[in-house]
JSON list of C-alpha atoms in Angstrom, two decimals:
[
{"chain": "A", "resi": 23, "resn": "UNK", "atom": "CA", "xyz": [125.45, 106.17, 108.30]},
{"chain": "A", "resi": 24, "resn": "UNK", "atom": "CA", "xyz": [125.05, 105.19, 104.98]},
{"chain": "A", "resi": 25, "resn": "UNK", "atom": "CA", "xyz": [122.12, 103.48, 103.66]},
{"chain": "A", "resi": 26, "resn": "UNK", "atom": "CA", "xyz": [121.94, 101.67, 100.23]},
{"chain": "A", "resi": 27, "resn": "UNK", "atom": "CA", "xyz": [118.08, 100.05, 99.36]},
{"chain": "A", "resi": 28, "resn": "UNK", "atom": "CA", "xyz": [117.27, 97.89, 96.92]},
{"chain": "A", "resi": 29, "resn": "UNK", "atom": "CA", "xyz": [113.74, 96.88, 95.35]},
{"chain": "A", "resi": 30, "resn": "UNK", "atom": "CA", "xyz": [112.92, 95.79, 92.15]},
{"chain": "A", "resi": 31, "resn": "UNK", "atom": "CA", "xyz": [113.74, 92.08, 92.49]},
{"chain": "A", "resi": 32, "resn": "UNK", "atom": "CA", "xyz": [110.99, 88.86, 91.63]},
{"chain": "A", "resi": 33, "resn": "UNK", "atom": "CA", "xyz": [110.09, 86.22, 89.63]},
{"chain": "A", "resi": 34, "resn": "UNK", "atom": "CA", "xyz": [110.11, 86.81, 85.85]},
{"chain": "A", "resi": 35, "resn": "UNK", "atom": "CA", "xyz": [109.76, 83.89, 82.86]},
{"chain": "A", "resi": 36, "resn": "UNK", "atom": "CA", "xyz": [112.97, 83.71, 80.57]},
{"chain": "A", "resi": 37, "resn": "UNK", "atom": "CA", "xyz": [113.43, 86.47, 77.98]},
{"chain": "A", "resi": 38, "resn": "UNK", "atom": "CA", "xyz": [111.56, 88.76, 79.77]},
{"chain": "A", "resi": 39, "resn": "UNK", "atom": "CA", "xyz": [112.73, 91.82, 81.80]},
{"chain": "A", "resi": 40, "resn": "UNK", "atom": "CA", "xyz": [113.48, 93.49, 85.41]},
{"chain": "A", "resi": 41, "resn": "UNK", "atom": "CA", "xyz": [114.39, 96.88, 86.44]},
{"chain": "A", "resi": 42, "resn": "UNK", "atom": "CA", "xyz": [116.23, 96.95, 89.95]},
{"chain": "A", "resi": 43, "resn": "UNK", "atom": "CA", "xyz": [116.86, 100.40, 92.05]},
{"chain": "A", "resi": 44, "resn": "UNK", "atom": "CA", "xyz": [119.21, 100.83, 94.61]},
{"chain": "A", "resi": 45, "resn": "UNK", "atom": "CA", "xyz": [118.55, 104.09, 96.58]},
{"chain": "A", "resi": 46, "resn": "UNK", "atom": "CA", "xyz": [121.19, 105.75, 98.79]},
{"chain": "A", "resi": 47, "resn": "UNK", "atom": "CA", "xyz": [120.89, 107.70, 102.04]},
{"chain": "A", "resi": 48, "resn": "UNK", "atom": "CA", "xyz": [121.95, 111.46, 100.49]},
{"chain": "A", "resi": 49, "resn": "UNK", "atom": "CA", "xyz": [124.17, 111.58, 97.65]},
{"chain": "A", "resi": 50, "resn": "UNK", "atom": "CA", "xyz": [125.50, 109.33, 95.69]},
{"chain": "A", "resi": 51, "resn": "UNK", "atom": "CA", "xyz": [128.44, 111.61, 94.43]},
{"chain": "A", "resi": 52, "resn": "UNK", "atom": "CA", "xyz": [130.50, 111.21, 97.70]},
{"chain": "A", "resi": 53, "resn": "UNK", "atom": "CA", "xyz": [131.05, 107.96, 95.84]},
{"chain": "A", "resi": 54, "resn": "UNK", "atom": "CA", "xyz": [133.60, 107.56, 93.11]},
{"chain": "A", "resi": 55, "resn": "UNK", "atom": "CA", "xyz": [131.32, 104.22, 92.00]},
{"chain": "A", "resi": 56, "resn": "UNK", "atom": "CA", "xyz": [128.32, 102.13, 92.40]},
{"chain": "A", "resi": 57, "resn": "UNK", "atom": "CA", "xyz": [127.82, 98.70, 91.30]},
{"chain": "A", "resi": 58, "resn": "UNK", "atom": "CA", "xyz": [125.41, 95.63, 91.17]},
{"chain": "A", "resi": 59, "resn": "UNK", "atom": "CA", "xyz": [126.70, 92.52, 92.75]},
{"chain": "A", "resi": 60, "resn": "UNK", "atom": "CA", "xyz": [125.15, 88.80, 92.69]},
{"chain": "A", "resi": 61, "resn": "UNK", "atom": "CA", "xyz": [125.06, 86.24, 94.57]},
{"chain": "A", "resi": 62, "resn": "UNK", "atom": "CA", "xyz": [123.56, 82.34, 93.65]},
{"chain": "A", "resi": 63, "resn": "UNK", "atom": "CA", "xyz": [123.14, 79.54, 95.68]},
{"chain": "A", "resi": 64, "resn": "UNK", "atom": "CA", "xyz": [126.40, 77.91, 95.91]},
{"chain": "A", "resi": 65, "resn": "UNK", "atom": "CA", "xyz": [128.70, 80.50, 94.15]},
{"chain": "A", "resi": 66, "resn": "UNK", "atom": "CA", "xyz": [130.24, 83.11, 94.71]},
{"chain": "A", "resi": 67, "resn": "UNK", "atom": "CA", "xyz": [129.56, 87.06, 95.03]},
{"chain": "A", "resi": 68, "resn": "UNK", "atom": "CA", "xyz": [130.30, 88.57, 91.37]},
{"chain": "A", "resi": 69, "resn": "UNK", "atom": "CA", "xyz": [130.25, 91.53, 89.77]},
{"chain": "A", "resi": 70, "resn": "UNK", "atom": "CA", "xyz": [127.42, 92.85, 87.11]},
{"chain": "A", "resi": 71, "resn": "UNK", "atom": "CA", "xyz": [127.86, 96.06, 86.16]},
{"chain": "A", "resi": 72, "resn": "UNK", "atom": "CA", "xyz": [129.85, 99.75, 87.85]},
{"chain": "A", "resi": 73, "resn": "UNK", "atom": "CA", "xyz": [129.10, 103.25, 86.98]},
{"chain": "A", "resi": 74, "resn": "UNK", "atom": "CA", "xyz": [131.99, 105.77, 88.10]},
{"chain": "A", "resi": 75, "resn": "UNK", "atom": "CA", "xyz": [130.78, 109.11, 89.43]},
{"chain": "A", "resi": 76, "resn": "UNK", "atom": "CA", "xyz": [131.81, 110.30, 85.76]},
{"chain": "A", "resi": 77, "resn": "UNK", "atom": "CA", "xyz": [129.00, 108.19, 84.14]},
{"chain": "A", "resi": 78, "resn": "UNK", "atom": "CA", "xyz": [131.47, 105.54, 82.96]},
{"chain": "A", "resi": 79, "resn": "UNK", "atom": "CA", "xyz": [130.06, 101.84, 82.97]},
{"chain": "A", "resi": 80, "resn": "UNK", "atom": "CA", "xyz": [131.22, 98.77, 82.30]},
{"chain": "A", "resi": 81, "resn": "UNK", "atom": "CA", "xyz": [129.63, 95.53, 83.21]},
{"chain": "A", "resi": 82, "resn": "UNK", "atom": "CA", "xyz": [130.92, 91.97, 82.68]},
{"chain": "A", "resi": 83, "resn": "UNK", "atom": "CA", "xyz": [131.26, 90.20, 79.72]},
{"chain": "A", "resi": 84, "resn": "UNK", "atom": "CA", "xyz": [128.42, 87.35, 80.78]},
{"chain": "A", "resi": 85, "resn": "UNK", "atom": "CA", "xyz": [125.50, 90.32, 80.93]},
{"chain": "A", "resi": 86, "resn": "UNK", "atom": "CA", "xyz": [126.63, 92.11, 78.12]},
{"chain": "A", "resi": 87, "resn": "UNK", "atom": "CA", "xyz": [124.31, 93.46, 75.62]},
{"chain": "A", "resi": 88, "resn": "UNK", "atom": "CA", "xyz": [121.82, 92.72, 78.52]},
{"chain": "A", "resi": 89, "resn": "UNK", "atom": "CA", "xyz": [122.04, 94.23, 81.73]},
{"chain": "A", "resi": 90, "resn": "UNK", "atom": "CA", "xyz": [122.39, 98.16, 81.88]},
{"chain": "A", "resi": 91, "resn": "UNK", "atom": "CA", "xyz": [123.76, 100.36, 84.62]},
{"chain": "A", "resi": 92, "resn": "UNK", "atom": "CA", "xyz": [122.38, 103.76, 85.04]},
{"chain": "A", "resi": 93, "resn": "UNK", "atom": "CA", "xyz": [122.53, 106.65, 87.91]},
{"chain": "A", "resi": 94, "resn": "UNK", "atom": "CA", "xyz": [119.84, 109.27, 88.27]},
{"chain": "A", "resi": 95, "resn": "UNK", "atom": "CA", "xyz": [122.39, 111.97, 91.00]},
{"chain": "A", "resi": 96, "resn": "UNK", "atom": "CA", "xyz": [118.84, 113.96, 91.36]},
{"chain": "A", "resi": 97, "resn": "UNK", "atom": "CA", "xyz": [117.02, 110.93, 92.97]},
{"chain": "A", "resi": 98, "resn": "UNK", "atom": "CA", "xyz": [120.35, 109.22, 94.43]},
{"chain": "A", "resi": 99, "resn": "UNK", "atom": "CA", "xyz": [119.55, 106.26, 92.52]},
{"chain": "A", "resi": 100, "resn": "UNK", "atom": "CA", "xyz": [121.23, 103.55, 90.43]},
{"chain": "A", "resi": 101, "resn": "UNK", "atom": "CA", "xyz": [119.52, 101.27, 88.52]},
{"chain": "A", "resi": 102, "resn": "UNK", "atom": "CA", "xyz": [120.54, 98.05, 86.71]},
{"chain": "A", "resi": 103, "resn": "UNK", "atom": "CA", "xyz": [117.89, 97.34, 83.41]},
{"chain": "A", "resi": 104, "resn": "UNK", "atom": "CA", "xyz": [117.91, 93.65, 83.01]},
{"chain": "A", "resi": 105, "resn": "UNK", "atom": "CA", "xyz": [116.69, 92.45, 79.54]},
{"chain": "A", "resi": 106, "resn": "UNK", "atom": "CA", "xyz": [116.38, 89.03, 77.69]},
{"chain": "A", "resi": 107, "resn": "UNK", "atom": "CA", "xyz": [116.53, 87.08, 81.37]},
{"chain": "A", "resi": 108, "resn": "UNK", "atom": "CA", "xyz": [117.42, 84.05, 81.76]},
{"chain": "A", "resi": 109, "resn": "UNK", "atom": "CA", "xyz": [117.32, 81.12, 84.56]},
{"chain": "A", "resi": 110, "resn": "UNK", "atom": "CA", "xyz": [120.92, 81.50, 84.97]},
{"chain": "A", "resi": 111, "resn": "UNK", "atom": "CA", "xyz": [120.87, 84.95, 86.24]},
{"chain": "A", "resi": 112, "resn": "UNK", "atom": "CA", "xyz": [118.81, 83.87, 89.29]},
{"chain": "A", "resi": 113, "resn": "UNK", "atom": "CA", "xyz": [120.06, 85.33, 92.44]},
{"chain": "A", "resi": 114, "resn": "UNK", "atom": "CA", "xyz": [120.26, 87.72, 94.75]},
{"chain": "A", "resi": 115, "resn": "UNK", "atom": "CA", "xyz": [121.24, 91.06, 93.45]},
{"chain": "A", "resi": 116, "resn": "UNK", "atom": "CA", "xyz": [123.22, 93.43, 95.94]},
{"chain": "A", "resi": 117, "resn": "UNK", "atom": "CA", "xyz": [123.75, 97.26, 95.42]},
{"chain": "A", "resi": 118, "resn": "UNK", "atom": "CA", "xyz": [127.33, 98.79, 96.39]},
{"chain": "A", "resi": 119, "resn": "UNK", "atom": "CA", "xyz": [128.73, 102.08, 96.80]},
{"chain": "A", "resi": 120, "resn": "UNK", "atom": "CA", "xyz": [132.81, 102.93, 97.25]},
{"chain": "A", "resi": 121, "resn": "UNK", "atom": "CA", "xyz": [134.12, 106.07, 98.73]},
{"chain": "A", "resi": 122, "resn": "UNK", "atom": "CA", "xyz": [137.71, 105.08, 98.67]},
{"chain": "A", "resi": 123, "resn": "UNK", "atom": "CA", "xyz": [139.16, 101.84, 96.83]},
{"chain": "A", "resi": 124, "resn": "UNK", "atom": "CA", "xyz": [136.65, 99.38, 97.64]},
{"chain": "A", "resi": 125, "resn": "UNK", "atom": "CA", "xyz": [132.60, 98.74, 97.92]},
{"chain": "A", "resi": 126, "resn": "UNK", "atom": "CA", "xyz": [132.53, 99.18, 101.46]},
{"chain": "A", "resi": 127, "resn": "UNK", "atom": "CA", "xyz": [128.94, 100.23, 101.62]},
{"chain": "A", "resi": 128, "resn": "UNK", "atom": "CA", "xyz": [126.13, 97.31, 100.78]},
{"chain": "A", "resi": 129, "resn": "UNK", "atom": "CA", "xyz": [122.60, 96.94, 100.29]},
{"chain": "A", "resi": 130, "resn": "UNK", "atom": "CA", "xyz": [120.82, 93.95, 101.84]},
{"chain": "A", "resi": 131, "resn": "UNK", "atom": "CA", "xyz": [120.28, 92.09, 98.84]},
{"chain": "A", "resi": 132, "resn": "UNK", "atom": "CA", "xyz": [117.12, 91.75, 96.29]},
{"chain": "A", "resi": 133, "resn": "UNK", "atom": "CA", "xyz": [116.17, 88.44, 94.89]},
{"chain": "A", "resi": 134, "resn": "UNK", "atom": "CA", "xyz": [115.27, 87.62, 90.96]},
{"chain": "A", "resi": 135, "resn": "UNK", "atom": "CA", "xyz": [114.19, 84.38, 90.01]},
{"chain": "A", "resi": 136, "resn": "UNK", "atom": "CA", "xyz": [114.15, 83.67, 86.26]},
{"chain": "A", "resi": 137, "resn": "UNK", "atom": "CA", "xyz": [111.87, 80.66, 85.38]},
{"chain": "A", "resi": 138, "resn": "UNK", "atom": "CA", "xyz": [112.62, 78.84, 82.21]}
]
């Protein structure tokens, strides 16, 4: 059974800066990628930022020069750095792994609040 764990999530002002961790249940290279997922009131689920098993990363274009995906294999950990907040990032941030094609393995969500 795979677990993925998230922590890290709160309330920050604009501009300032959050570090989320997702932590898996053994190790994380039995997945070909992780990624950070949000979710806001109202919308829907979208995608932040993947990391292949390679290292490659790529995040989308909105959190760019922001946000910043990272995996530590040792501690079966990925993190997402977020810098330069702000109130529009507000929501709750999910961690996802894929062994095949698609996420199919989720976290159960951490919440950041950015307060302009």
């Amino acid at each position: 059974q795979v677990q993925l764990v998230e922590s890290g999530g709160g309330l920050v002002q604009a501009g300032g800066s959050l570090r989320l961790s997702c932590v898996a249940s053994g190790s994380i290279f039995r997945f070909n990628r992780m990624g950070w997922y949000r979710q806001a009131p109202g919308k829907q689920r979208e995608l932040v930022a993947v990391i292949t098993s390679g290292g490659s990363a790529d995040s989308a274009h909105s959190v760019k020069g922001r946000f910043t995906i990272s995996r530590d294999n040792a501690k079966n950990t990925v993190y997402l750095q977020m810098n330069s907040l702000k109130p529009e990032d507000t929501a709750v941030y999910f961690c996802a792994a894929a062994a095949g094609a698609v996420m199919n393995y989720w976290g159960q969500g951490t919440q950041v609040t950015v307060s302009s």
